[in-house]
PDB file of C-alpha atoms in Angstrom:
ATOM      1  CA  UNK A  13       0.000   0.000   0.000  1.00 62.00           C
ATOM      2  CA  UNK A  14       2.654   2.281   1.116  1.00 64.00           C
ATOM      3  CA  UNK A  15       4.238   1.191  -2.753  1.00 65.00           C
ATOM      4  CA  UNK A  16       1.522   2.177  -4.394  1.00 63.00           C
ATOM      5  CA  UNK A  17       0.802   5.540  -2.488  1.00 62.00           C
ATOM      6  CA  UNK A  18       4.586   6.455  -2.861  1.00 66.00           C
ATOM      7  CA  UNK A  19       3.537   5.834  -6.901  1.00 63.00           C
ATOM      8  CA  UNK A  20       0.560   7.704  -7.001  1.00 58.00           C
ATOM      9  CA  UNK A  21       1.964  10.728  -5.396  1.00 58.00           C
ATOM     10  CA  UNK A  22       5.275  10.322  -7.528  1.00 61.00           C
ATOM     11  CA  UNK A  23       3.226  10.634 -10.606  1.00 55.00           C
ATOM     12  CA  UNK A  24       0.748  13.657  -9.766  1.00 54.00           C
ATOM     13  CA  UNK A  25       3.792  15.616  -8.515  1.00 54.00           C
ATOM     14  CA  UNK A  26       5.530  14.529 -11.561  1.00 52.00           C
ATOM     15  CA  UNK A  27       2.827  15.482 -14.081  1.00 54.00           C
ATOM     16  CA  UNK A  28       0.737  17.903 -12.035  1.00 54.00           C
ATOM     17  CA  UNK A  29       4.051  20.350 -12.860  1.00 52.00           C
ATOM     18  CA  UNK A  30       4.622  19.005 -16.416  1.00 50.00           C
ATOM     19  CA  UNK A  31       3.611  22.522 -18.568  1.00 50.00           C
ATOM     20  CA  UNK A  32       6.185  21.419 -21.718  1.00 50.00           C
ATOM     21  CA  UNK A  33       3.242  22.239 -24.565  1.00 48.00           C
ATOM     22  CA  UNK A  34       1.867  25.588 -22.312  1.00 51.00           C
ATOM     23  CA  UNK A  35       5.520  27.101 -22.039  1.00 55.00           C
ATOM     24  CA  UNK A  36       6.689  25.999 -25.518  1.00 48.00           C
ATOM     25  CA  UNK A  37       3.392  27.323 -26.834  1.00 51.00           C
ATOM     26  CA  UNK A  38       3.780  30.222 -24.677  1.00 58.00           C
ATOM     27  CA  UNK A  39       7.652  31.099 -26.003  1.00 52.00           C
ATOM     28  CA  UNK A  40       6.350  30.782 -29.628  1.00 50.00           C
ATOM     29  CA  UNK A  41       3.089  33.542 -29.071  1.00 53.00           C
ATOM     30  CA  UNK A  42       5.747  35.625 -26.797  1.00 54.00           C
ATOM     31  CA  UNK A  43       8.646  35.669 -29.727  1.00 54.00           C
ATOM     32  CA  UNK A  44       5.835  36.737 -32.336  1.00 53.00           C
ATOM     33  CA  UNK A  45       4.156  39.565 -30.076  1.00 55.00           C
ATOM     34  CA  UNK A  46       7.655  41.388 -30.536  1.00 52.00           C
ATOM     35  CA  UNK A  47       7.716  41.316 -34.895  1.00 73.00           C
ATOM     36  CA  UNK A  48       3.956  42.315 -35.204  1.00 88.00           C
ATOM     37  CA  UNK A  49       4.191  44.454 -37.771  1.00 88.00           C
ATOM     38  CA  UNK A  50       2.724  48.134 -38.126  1.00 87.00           C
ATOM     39  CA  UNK A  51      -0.099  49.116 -40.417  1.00 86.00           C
ATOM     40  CA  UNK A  52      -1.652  52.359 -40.815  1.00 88.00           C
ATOM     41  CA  UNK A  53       1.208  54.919 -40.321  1.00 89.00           C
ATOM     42  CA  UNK A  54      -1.059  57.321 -42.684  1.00 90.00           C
ATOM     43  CA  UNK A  55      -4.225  56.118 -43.972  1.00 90.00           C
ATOM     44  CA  UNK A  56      -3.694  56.558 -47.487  1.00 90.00           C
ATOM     45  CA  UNK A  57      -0.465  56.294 -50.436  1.00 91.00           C
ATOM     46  CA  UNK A  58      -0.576  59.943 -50.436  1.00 89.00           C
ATOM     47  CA  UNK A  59      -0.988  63.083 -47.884  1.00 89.00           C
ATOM     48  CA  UNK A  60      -1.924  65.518 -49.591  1.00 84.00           C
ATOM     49  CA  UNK A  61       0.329  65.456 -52.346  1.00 82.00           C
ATOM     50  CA  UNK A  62       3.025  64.005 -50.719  1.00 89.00           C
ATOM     51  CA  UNK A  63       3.980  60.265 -51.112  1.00 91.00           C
ATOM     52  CA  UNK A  64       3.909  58.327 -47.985  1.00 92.00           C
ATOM     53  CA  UNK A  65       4.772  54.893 -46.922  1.00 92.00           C
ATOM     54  CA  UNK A  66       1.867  53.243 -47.407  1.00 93.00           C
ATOM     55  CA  UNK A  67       1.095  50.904 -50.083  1.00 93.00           C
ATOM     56  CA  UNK A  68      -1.732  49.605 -51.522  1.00 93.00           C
ATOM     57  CA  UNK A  69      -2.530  45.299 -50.535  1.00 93.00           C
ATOM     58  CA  UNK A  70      -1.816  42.877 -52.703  1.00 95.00           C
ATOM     59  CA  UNK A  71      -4.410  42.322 -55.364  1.00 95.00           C
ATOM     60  CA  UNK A  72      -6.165  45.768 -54.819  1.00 95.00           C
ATOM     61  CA  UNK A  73      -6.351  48.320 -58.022  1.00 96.00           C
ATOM     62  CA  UNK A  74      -6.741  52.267 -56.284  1.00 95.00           C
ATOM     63  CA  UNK A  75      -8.430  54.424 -59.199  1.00 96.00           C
ATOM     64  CA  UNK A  76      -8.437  57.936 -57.986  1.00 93.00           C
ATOM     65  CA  UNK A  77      -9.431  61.143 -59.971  1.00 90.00           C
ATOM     66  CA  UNK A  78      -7.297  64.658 -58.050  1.00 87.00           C
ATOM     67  CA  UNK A  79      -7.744  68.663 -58.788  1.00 82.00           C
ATOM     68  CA  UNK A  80      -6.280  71.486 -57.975  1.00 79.00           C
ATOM     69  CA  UNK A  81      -8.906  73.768 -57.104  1.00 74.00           C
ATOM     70  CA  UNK A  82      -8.923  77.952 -58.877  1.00 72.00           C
ATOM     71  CA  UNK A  83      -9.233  81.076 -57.575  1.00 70.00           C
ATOM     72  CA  UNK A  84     -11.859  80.332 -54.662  1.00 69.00           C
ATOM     73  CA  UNK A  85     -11.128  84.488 -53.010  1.00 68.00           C
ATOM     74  CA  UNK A  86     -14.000  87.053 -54.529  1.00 65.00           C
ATOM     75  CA  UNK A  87     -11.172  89.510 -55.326  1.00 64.00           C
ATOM     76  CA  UNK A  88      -9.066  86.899 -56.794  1.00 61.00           C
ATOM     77  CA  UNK A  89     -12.043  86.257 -59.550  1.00 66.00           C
ATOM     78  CA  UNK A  90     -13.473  83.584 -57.703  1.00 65.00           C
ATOM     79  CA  UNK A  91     -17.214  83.170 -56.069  1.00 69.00           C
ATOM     80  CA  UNK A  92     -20.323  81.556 -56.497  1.00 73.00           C
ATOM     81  CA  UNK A  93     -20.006  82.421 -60.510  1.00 68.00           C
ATOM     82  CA  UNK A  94     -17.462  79.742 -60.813  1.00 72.00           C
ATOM     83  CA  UNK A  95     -17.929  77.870 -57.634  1.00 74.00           C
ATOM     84  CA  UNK A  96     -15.733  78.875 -55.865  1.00 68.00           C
ATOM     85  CA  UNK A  97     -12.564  77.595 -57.741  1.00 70.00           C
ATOM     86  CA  UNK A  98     -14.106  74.441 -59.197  1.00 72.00           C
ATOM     87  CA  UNK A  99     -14.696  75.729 -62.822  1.00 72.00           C
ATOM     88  CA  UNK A 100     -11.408  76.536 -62.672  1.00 72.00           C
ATOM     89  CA  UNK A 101      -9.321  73.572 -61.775  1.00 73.00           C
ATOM     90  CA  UNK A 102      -5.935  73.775 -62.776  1.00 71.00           C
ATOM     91  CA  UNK A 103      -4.792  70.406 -62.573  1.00 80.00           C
ATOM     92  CA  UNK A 104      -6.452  66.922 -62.841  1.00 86.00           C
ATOM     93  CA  UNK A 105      -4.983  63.937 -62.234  1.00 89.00           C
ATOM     94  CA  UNK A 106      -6.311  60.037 -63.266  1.00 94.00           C
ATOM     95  CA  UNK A 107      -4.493  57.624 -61.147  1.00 95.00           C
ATOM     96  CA  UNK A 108      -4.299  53.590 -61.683  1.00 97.00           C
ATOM     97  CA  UNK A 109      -2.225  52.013 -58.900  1.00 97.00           C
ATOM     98  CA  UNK A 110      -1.569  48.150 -58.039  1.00 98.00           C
ATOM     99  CA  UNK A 111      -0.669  46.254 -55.387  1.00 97.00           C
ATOM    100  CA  UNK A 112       1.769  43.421 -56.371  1.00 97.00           C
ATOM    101  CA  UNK A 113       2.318  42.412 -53.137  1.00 96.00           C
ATOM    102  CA  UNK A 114       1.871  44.217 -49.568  1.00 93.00           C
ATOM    103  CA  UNK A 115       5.325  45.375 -50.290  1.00 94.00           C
ATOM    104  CA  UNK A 116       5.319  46.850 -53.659  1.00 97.00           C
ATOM    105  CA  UNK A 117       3.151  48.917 -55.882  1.00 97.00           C
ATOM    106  CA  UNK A 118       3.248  49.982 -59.090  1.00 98.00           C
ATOM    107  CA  UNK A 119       1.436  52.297 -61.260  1.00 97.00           C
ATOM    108  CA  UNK A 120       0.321  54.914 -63.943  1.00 98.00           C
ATOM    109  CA  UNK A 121      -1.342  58.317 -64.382  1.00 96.00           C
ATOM    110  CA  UNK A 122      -2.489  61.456 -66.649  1.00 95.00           C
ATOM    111  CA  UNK A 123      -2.233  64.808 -65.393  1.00 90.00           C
ATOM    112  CA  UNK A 124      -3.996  67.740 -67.623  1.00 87.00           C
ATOM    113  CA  UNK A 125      -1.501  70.295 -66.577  1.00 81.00           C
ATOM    114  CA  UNK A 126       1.512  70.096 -68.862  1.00 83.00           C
ATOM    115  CA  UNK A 127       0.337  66.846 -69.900  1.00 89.00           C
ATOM    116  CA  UNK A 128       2.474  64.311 -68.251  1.00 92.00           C
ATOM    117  CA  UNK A 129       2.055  60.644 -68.329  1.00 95.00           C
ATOM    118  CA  UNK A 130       3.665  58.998 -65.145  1.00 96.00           C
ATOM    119  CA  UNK A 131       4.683  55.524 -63.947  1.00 97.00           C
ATOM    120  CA  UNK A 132       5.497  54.656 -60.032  1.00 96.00           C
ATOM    121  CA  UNK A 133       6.994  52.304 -57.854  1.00 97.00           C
ATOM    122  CA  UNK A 134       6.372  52.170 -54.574  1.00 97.00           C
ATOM    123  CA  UNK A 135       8.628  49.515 -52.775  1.00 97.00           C
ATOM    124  CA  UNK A 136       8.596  49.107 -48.806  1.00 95.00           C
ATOM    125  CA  UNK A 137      12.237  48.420 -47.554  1.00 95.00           C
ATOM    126  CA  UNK A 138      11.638  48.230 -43.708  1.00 94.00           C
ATOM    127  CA  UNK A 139       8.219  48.380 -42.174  1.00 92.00           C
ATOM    128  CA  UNK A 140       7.844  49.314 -38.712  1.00 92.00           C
ATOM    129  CA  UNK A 141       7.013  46.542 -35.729  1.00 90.00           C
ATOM    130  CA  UNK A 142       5.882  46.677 -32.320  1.00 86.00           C
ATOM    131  CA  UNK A 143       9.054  45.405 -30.506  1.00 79.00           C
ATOM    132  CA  UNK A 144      11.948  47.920 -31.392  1.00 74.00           C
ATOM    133  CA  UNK A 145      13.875  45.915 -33.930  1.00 85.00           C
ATOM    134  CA  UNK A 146      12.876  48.231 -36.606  1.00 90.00           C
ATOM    135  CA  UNK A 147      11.495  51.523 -34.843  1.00 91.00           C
ATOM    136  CA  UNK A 148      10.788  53.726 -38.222  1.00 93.00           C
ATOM    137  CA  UNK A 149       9.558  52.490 -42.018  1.00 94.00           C
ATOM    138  CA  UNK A 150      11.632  52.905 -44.668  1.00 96.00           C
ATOM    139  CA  UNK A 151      10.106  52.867 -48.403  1.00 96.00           C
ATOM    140  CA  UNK A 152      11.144  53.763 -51.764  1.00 97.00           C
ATOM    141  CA  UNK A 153       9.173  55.822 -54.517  1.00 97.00           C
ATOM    142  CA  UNK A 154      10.541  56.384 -57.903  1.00 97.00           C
ATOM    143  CA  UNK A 155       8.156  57.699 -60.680  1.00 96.00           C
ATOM    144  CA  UNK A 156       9.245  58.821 -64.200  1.00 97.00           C
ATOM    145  CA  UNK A 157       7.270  61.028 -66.138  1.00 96.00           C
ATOM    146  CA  UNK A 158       6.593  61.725 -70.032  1.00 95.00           C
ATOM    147  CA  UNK A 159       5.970  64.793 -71.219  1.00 93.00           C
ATOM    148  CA  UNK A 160       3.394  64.708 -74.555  1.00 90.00           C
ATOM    149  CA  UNK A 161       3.435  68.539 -75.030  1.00 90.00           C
ATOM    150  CA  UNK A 162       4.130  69.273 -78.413  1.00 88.00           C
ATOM    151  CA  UNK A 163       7.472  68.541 -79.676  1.00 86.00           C
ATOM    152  CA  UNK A 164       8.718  72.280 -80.256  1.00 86.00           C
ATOM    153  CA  UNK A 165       8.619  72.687 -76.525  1.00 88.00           C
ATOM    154  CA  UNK A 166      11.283  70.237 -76.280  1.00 88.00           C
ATOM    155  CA  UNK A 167      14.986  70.656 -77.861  1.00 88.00           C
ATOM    156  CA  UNK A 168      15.464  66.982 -77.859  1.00 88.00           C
ATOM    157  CA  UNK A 169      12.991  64.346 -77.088  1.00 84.00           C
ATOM    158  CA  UNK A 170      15.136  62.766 -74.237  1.00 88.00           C
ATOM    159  CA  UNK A 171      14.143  66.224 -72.225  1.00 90.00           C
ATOM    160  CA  UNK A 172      11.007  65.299 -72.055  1.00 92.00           C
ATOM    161  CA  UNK A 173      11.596  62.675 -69.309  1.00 94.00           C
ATOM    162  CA  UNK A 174      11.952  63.647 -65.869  1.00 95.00           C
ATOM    163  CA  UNK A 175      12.604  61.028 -63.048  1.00 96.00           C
ATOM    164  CA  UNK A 176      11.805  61.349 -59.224  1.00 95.00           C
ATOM    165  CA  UNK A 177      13.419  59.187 -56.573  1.00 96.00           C
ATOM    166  CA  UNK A 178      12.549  59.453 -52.211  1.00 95.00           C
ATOM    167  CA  UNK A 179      12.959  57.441 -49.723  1.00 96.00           C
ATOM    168  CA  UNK A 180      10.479  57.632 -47.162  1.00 96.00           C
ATOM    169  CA  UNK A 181      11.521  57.387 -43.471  1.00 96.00           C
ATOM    170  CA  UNK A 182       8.043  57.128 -40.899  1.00 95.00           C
ATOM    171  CA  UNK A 183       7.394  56.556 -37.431  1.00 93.00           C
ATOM    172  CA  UNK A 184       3.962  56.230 -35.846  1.00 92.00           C
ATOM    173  CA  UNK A 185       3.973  56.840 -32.071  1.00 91.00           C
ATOM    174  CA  UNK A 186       0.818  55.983 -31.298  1.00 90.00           C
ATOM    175  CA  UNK A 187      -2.855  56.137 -32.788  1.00 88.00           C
ATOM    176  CA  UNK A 188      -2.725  60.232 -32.685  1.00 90.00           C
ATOM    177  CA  UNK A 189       0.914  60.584 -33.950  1.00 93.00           C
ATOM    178  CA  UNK A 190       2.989  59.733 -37.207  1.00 91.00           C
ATOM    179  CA  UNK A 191       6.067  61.463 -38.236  1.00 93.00           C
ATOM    180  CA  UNK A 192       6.999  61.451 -41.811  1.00 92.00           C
ATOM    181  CA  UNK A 193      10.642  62.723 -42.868  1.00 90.00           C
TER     182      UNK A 193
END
């Protein structure tokens, strides 16, 4: 009796302390928490008309139509006769962007204004995560633009091309705050 007691309580200490799965599982959920990464530095590809580090998601097309509002000021020529600048837009711009991956975009616009046709790519190098391995987002934008003006504008047609490179450092601090250098 005194065998089999001496068993009993043998086993239940010996497996009453036995948490291999809980800890293991534990270590696994605790080295993720640290390399979540973070989304929604800005809320859009663009502020304003600055690029920022966001891209669009894999698989997702972004069609957006932008203007640059005219004279909205009464002694500027603007008022309720041309509402307020919106007769008068200056520059409007047809956008097509792509999401290859969550990483990289790509993609192509008009603009009315000096009538440029543009291609992008948008490729994120770092991205920001919770734990402090990478504390700031680092993406690249290049775009390269064709001017169609007519061709007497231009003294050869290579200076038509322009080309625009940035790298985009961010930081979000928390829900109210996001740097953008």
């Amino acid at each position: 009796m005194k065998k089999n007691l001496s068993a009993l309580l043998f086993f239940l200490l010996l497996f009453g302390f036995a948490k291999a799965q809980d800890d293991l599982l534990k270590l696994i959920a605790d080295s993720n928490a640290g390399k979540q990464l973070i989304i929604g530095t800005f809320k859009s590809t663009k502020l304003i008309n600055l690029q920022t580090n966001e891209s669009i998601r894999k698989k997702t097309l972004d069609v957006r139509i932008s203007h640059l509002f005219g004279a909205i000021g009464f002694q500027s020529g603007g008022s309720v006769h041309n509402l307020y600048g919106l007769d008068q837009s200056d520059d409007i711009r047809l956008s097509v962007n792509y999401g290859i991956t969550n990483r990289i975009m790509v993609g192509v616009s008009r603009v009315k204004r000096l009538e440029n046709l543009e291609g992008l790519l948008k490729v994120k190098i770092l991205q920001q995560n919770h734990g402090n391995d990478i504390p700031a987002s680092i993406t690249f934008f290049g775009n390269m633009t064709y001017s169609a003006r007519n061709r007497a504008l231009f003294a050869q047609n290579i200076d038509r091309i322009t080309y625009c490179y940035q790298l985009v450092l961010a930081r979000k601090f928390n829900s109210r705050l996001s740097v953008m250098l």
